[in-house]
Each structure stands twice: as C-alpha cells, then as structure tokens.
Amino acid sequence: QVQLVESGGGLVQAGGSLRLSCAASGRTFSSYTMGWFRQAPGKERESVATMSWSGESTYYADSVKGRFTISRDNTKNMLYLQMNSLKPEDTAVYYCAACGSTWYRCRPRKENFGSWGQGTQVTVSS
C-alpha cells in the first residue's frame, strides 16, 4: 500500500484559490490511479477528480469542471489539486486517495480506492 499525507488546506474567500498537495510514500506511486475526494459536514464523501498513473486520463466532477485541475509528479511522488474560483459550497475536508488498478477500472468511486490520507480542511467564506 501507499501512505498519503495531504497539505495546503485553509480558509479562503469566495473567488480565491488554493493548491492542495498530497505526498505519497512508496516506490510504486507511479503505478496508482490517484484521486481527490471531499466530504462536507453531514454529507457523503464524493469524488472531485481522478487521474491515471500516466496523467493522460482525468475525471472531474461536474461541480468543479473548469475550476479545479488535478496533476501529479511521479518523479516526486506528489499529487496536486489546483482549486480556482472557489465557492462556499466547496467547503469540505479534502482527501487524497490511491487505487491500485487502471483508471478505467477505478472509476471515480471511493469504494475502489484503498489508501487514504488523513484529509485537509478547506473553508471558503462568502
């Protein structure tokens, strides 16, 4: 398994930007499909974005398309989420997760992701 640690969360005003980072340990990071998920109070954890091991395939939730960008650097074992034009409804705990299968098989389904970070809080004020 891969160990994941998120950072970069915080408090930002609506319209602002944040960049989340996820540091992964383990030599096989480049073989994992990676994803960002979020969970708001009282709501289920939902997928935000996923990326294949090569970076060639990506998925974005409709709610973040055009505003968020997922990226990875396999040489540094890092996953990123650039969040622009943030809205109050983006407020949630954001989790980095890894799926040990192809991007197509992983789907943006939390049940398929076996490794999770501890989460980082993102709060967007209106």
Coordinates of N, CA and C in Angstrom, one line a residue:
Q1 N 0.8 -1.2 0.0 CA 0.0 0.0 0.0 C 0.9 1.2 0.0
V2 N 0.2 2.4 -0.3 CA 0.9 3.6 -0.3 C 0.4 4.5 0.8
Q3 N 1.3 5.2 1.5 CA 0.9 6.1 2.5 C 0.7 7.5 2.0
L4 N -0.3 8.2 2.4 CA -0.6 9.5 1.8 C -0.8 10.6 2.8
V5 N -0.2 11.8 2.6 CA -0.3 12.9 3.5 C -0.7 14.2 2.7
E6 N -1.9 14.7 3.0 CA -2.3 16.0 2.4 C -1.8 17.2 3.1
S7 N -1.7 18.3 2.3 CA -1.4 19.6 2.9 C -2.0 20.7 2.0
G8 N -2.0 21.9 2.5 CA -2.4 23.0 1.6 C -3.8 23.6 1.9
G9 N -4.5 22.9 2.7 CA -5.9 23.5 3.0 C -5.8 24.8 3.8
G10 N -7.0 25.4 4.0 CA -7.0 26.6 4.7 C -8.3 27.4 4.5
L11 N -8.3 28.6 5.0 CA -9.5 29.5 4.8 C -9.3 30.5 3.7
V12 N -10.2 30.6 2.8 CA -10.1 31.5 1.7 C -11.4 32.1 1.4
Q13 N -11.4 33.3 0.8 CA -12.6 34.0 0.4 C -13.1 33.4 -0.9
A14 N -14.4 33.5 -1.1 CA -15.0 33.1 -2.4 C -14.3 33.8 -3.5
G15 N -14.1 33.0 -4.6 CA -13.3 33.6 -5.7 C -11.8 33.4 -5.6
G16 N -11.4 33.0 -4.5 CA -9.9 32.8 -4.3 C -9.5 31.4 -4.8
S17 N -8.2 31.1 -4.5 CA -7.6 29.9 -5.0 C -6.8 29.2 -3.9
L18 N -6.7 27.9 -4.0 CA -5.8 27.1 -3.1 C -5.2 26.0 -3.9
R19 N -4.1 25.5 -3.5 CA -3.4 24.4 -4.1 C -3.2 23.3 -3.0
L20 N -3.8 22.2 -3.2 CA -3.6 21.1 -2.3 C -2.5 20.2 -2.8
S21 N -1.8 19.6 -1.9 CA -0.7 18.7 -2.2 C -0.9 17.4 -1.5
C22 N -0.4 16.3 -2.1 CA -0.5 15.0 -1.4 C 0.8 14.3 -1.6
A23 N 1.5 14.1 -0.5 CA 2.8 13.4 -0.6 C 2.6 11.9 -0.4
A24 N 3.1 11.1 -1.3 CA 3.0 9.7 -1.2 C 4.3 9.0 -0.9
S25 N 4.2 8.0 -0.1 CA 5.4 7.2 0.2 C 5.3 5.9 -0.5
G26 N 6.4 5.3 -0.8 CA 6.4 4.0 -1.5 C 7.0 4.2 -2.9
R27 N 7.6 3.1 -3.4 CA 8.3 3.2 -4.7 C 7.3 3.0 -5.8
T28 N 6.0 2.6 -5.6 CA 5.1 2.2 -6.7 C 4.1 3.3 -6.9
F29 N 4.3 4.5 -6.4 CA 3.3 5.6 -6.6 C 2.9 5.7 -8.0
S30 N 3.8 5.6 -8.9 CA 3.6 5.9 -10.4 C 2.6 4.8 -11.0
S31 N 2.4 3.7 -10.3 CA 1.5 2.7 -10.8 C 0.1 2.9 -10.4
Y32 N -0.2 3.8 -9.5 CA -1.5 4.0 -8.9 C -2.4 5.0 -9.7
T33 N -3.6 4.7 -9.8 CA -4.6 5.8 -10.1 C -4.8 6.6 -8.9
M34 N -4.8 7.9 -9.0 CA -4.9 8.8 -7.9 C -6.2 9.6 -8.0
G35 N -6.6 10.0 -6.8 CA -7.9 10.8 -6.8 C -7.9 11.8 -5.6
W36 N -8.8 12.8 -5.8 CA -9.2 13.7 -4.7 C -10.6 13.5 -4.5
F37 N -11.0 13.4 -3.2 CA -12.4 13.3 -2.8 C -12.6 14.4 -1.7
R38 N -13.8 14.7 -1.4 CA -14.1 15.6 -0.4 C -15.4 15.2 0.4
Q39 N -15.5 15.7 1.6 CA -16.6 15.4 2.4 C -17.0 16.6 3.2
A40 N -18.2 17.1 3.0 CA -18.7 18.2 3.7 C -19.5 17.7 4.9
P41 N -19.7 18.5 6.0 CA -20.4 18.1 7.1 C -21.8 17.6 6.8
G42 N -22.2 16.4 7.3 CA -23.5 15.8 7.0 C -23.7 15.3 5.7
K43 N -22.7 15.2 4.9 CA -22.8 14.7 3.5 C -21.8 13.5 3.3
E44 N -22.1 12.7 2.3 CA -21.3 11.6 1.9 C -20.0 12.1 1.2
R45 N -19.0 11.3 1.4 CA -17.7 11.6 0.7 C -18.0 11.5 -0.8
E46 N -17.5 12.5 -1.6 CA -17.7 12.5 -3.0 C -16.4 12.6 -3.8
S47 N -16.4 12.1 -5.0 CA -15.2 12.3 -5.8 C -15.2 13.7 -6.4
V48 N -14.0 14.2 -6.5 CA -13.7 15.5 -7.0 C -13.0 15.4 -8.4
A49 N -11.9 14.6 -8.4 CA -11.1 14.4 -9.6 C -10.2 13.2 -9.4
T50 N -10.0 12.5 -10.5 CA -9.1 11.4 -10.6 C -8.1 11.5 -11.7
M51 N -7.0 10.8 -11.6 CA -6.0 10.8 -12.7 C -5.3 9.5 -12.8
S52 N -5.1 9.0 -14.1 CA -4.4 7.8 -14.3 C -3.0 7.9 -13.9
W53 N -2.3 6.7 -13.9 CA -0.9 6.7 -13.5 C 0.0 7.6 -14.4
S54 N -0.4 7.7 -15.7 CA 0.4 8.4 -16.6 C 0.0 9.9 -16.7
G55 N -1.1 10.2 -16.1 CA -1.6 11.6 -16.2 C -2.4 11.8 -17.5
E56 N -2.6 10.8 -18.3 CA -3.2 11.0 -19.6 C -4.7 11.1 -19.5
S57 N -5.3 10.4 -18.5 CA -6.7 10.3 -18.3 C -7.1 11.0 -17.0
T58 N -8.1 11.8 -17.1 CA -8.6 12.5 -15.9 C -10.1 12.5 -15.9
Y59 N -10.6 12.6 -14.7 CA -12.1 12.8 -14.4 C -12.3 13.9 -13.5
Y60 N -13.3 14.7 -13.8 CA -13.7 15.8 -12.9 C -15.2 15.7 -12.6
A61 N -15.6 16.0 -11.4 CA -17.0 16.1 -11.1 C -17.5 17.4 -11.8
D62 N -18.8 17.3 -12.2 CA -19.4 18.4 -12.9 C -19.3 19.7 -12.1
S63 N -19.3 19.6 -10.8 CA -19.3 20.8 -9.9 C -18.0 21.5 -9.9
V64 N -16.9 20.9 -10.4 CA -15.6 21.5 -10.3 C -15.0 21.7 -11.7
K65 N -15.6 21.2 -12.7 CA -15.1 21.3 -14.1 C -14.8 22.8 -14.4
G66 N -13.6 23.0 -15.0 CA -13.3 24.4 -15.4 C -12.7 25.2 -14.2
R67 N -12.8 24.7 -13.0 CA -12.2 25.5 -11.9 C -11.1 24.7 -11.2
F68 N -11.1 23.4 -11.1 CA -10.1 22.6 -10.5 C -9.3 21.9 -11.5
T69 N -8.0 21.7 -11.2 CA -7.1 20.9 -12.0 C -6.3 19.9 -11.2
I70 N -6.4 18.7 -11.5 CA -5.6 17.6 -10.9 C -4.3 17.4 -11.7
S71 N -3.2 17.2 -11.0 CA -1.9 16.9 -11.6 C -1.1 16.0 -10.7
R72 N -0.1 15.4 -11.3 CA 0.8 14.6 -10.5 C 2.2 14.7 -11.0
D73 N 3.2 14.4 -10.1 CA 4.6 14.4 -10.5 C 5.1 13.1 -10.0
N74 N 5.2 12.1 -10.8 CA 5.7 10.8 -10.4 C 7.1 10.7 -10.0
T75 N 7.9 11.7 -10.4 CA 9.3 11.7 -10.0 C 9.4 12.2 -8.6
K76 N 8.4 12.9 -8.1 CA 8.4 13.4 -6.7 C 7.4 12.7 -5.8
N77 N 6.7 11.7 -6.3 CA 5.6 11.0 -5.6 C 4.6 12.0 -5.0
M78 N 4.2 13.0 -5.9 CA 3.3 14.0 -5.5 C 2.0 14.1 -6.3
L79 N 0.9 14.4 -5.7 CA -0.4 14.6 -6.3 C -0.8 16.0 -5.9
Y80 N -1.4 16.8 -6.9 CA -1.9 18.1 -6.6 C -3.3 18.3 -7.0
L81 N -3.9 19.4 -6.4 CA -5.2 19.8 -6.8 C -5.2 21.3 -6.8
Q82 N -5.2 22.0 -7.9 CA -5.3 23.4 -8.0 C -6.8 23.8 -8.1
M83 N -7.2 24.6 -7.1 CA -8.6 25.0 -7.0 C -8.7 26.5 -7.2
N84 N -9.4 26.9 -8.2 CA -9.6 28.3 -8.5 C -11.1 28.6 -8.5
S85 N -11.4 29.9 -8.4 CA -12.8 30.4 -8.3 C -13.6 29.6 -7.3
L86 N -13.0 29.5 -6.1 CA -13.6 28.7 -5.1 C -15.0 29.3 -4.6
K87 N -15.9 28.4 -4.3 CA -17.2 28.8 -3.8 C -17.4 28.3 -2.4
P88 N -18.3 28.9 -1.7 CA -18.6 28.4 -0.3 C -19.0 26.9 -0.3
E89 N -19.7 26.5 -1.4 CA -20.1 25.0 -1.4 C -18.9 24.1 -1.7
D90 N -17.7 24.6 -1.9 CA -16.5 23.8 -2.0 C -16.0 23.5 -0.6
T91 N -16.5 24.1 0.4 CA -16.1 23.9 1.8 C -16.2 22.4 2.2
A92 N -15.1 21.8 2.6 CA -15.2 20.3 2.9 C -13.8 19.9 3.4
V93 N -13.7 18.7 3.9 CA -12.4 18.1 4.1 C -12.0 17.4 2.8
Y94 N -10.8 17.6 2.3 CA -10.4 17.1 1.1 C -9.4 15.9 1.4
Y95 N -9.6 14.8 0.7 CA -8.8 13.6 0.9 C -8.1 13.2 -0.4
C96 N -6.9 12.8 -0.3 CA -6.1 12.2 -1.3 C -6.3 10.7 -1.2
A97 N -6.4 10.0 -2.4 CA -6.6 8.6 -2.3 C -6.0 7.9 -3.5
A98 N -5.6 6.6 -3.3 CA -5.0 5.8 -4.3 C -5.8 4.5 -4.6
C99 N -5.8 4.2 -5.9 CA -6.5 3.0 -6.3 C -5.5 2.2 -7.1
G100 N -5.3 0.9 -6.7 CA -4.3 0.0 -7.3 C -4.8 -0.7 -8.6
S101 N -5.5 0.0 -9.4 CA -6.0 -0.6 -10.7 C -5.9 0.5 -11.8
T102 N -6.3 0.1 -13.0 CA -6.3 1.1 -14.0 C -7.3 2.2 -13.8
W103 N -7.1 3.4 -14.4 CA -8.0 4.5 -14.2 C -9.5 4.1 -14.6
Y104 N -9.6 3.4 -15.7 CA -10.9 3.0 -16.1 C -11.6 2.1 -15.1
R105 N -10.9 1.1 -14.5 CA -11.5 0.2 -13.6 C -11.7 0.9 -12.2
C106 N -10.9 1.9 -11.9 CA -11.1 2.5 -10.6 C -12.4 3.4 -10.6
R107 N -12.7 3.9 -11.7 CA -13.8 4.8 -11.7 C -13.7 5.9 -10.6
P108 N -14.5 6.9 -10.6 CA -14.4 7.9 -9.5 C -15.3 7.4 -8.3
R109 N -15.0 6.2 -7.9 CA -15.8 5.6 -6.8 C -14.9 5.4 -5.6
K110 N -15.3 5.9 -4.5 CA -14.5 5.8 -3.3 C -14.3 4.4 -2.8
E111 N -15.2 3.5 -3.2 CA -15.1 2.1 -2.7 C -13.9 1.4 -3.4
N112 N -13.4 2.0 -4.5 CA -12.3 1.3 -5.3 C -11.0 1.9 -4.8
F113 N -11.0 2.9 -4.0 CA -9.7 3.5 -3.5 C -9.4 2.9 -2.2
G114 N -8.2 2.2 -2.1 CA -7.9 1.5 -0.9 C -7.0 2.2 0.1
S115 N -6.3 3.3 -0.4 CA -5.4 4.0 0.5 C -5.9 5.5 0.6
W116 N -5.9 6.0 1.8 CA -6.4 7.4 2.0 C -5.5 8.2 2.9
G117 N -5.5 9.5 2.7 CA -4.8 10.4 3.6 C -5.7 10.7 4.7
Q118 N -5.2 11.6 5.6 CA -6.0 12.0 6.8 C -6.9 13.1 6.5
G119 N -6.7 13.8 5.4 CA -7.6 14.9 5.0 C -7.1 16.2 5.4
T120 N -7.5 17.2 4.6 CA -7.1 18.6 4.9 C -8.4 19.5 4.7
Q121 N -8.6 20.4 5.7 CA -9.8 21.2 5.7 C -9.7 22.4 4.7
V122 N -10.7 22.6 3.9 CA -10.8 23.7 3.0 C -12.1 24.4 3.4
T123 N -12.0 25.7 3.7 CA -13.1 26.5 4.1 C -13.2 27.8 3.2
V124 N -14.3 27.9 2.5 CA -14.5 29.1 1.6 C -15.6 30.0 2.2
S125 N -15.2 31.2 2.5 CA -16.1 32.1 3.1 C -16.8 33.0 2.0
S126 N -18.0 33.4 2.3 CA -18.8 34.1 1.3 C -18.6 35.6 1.5

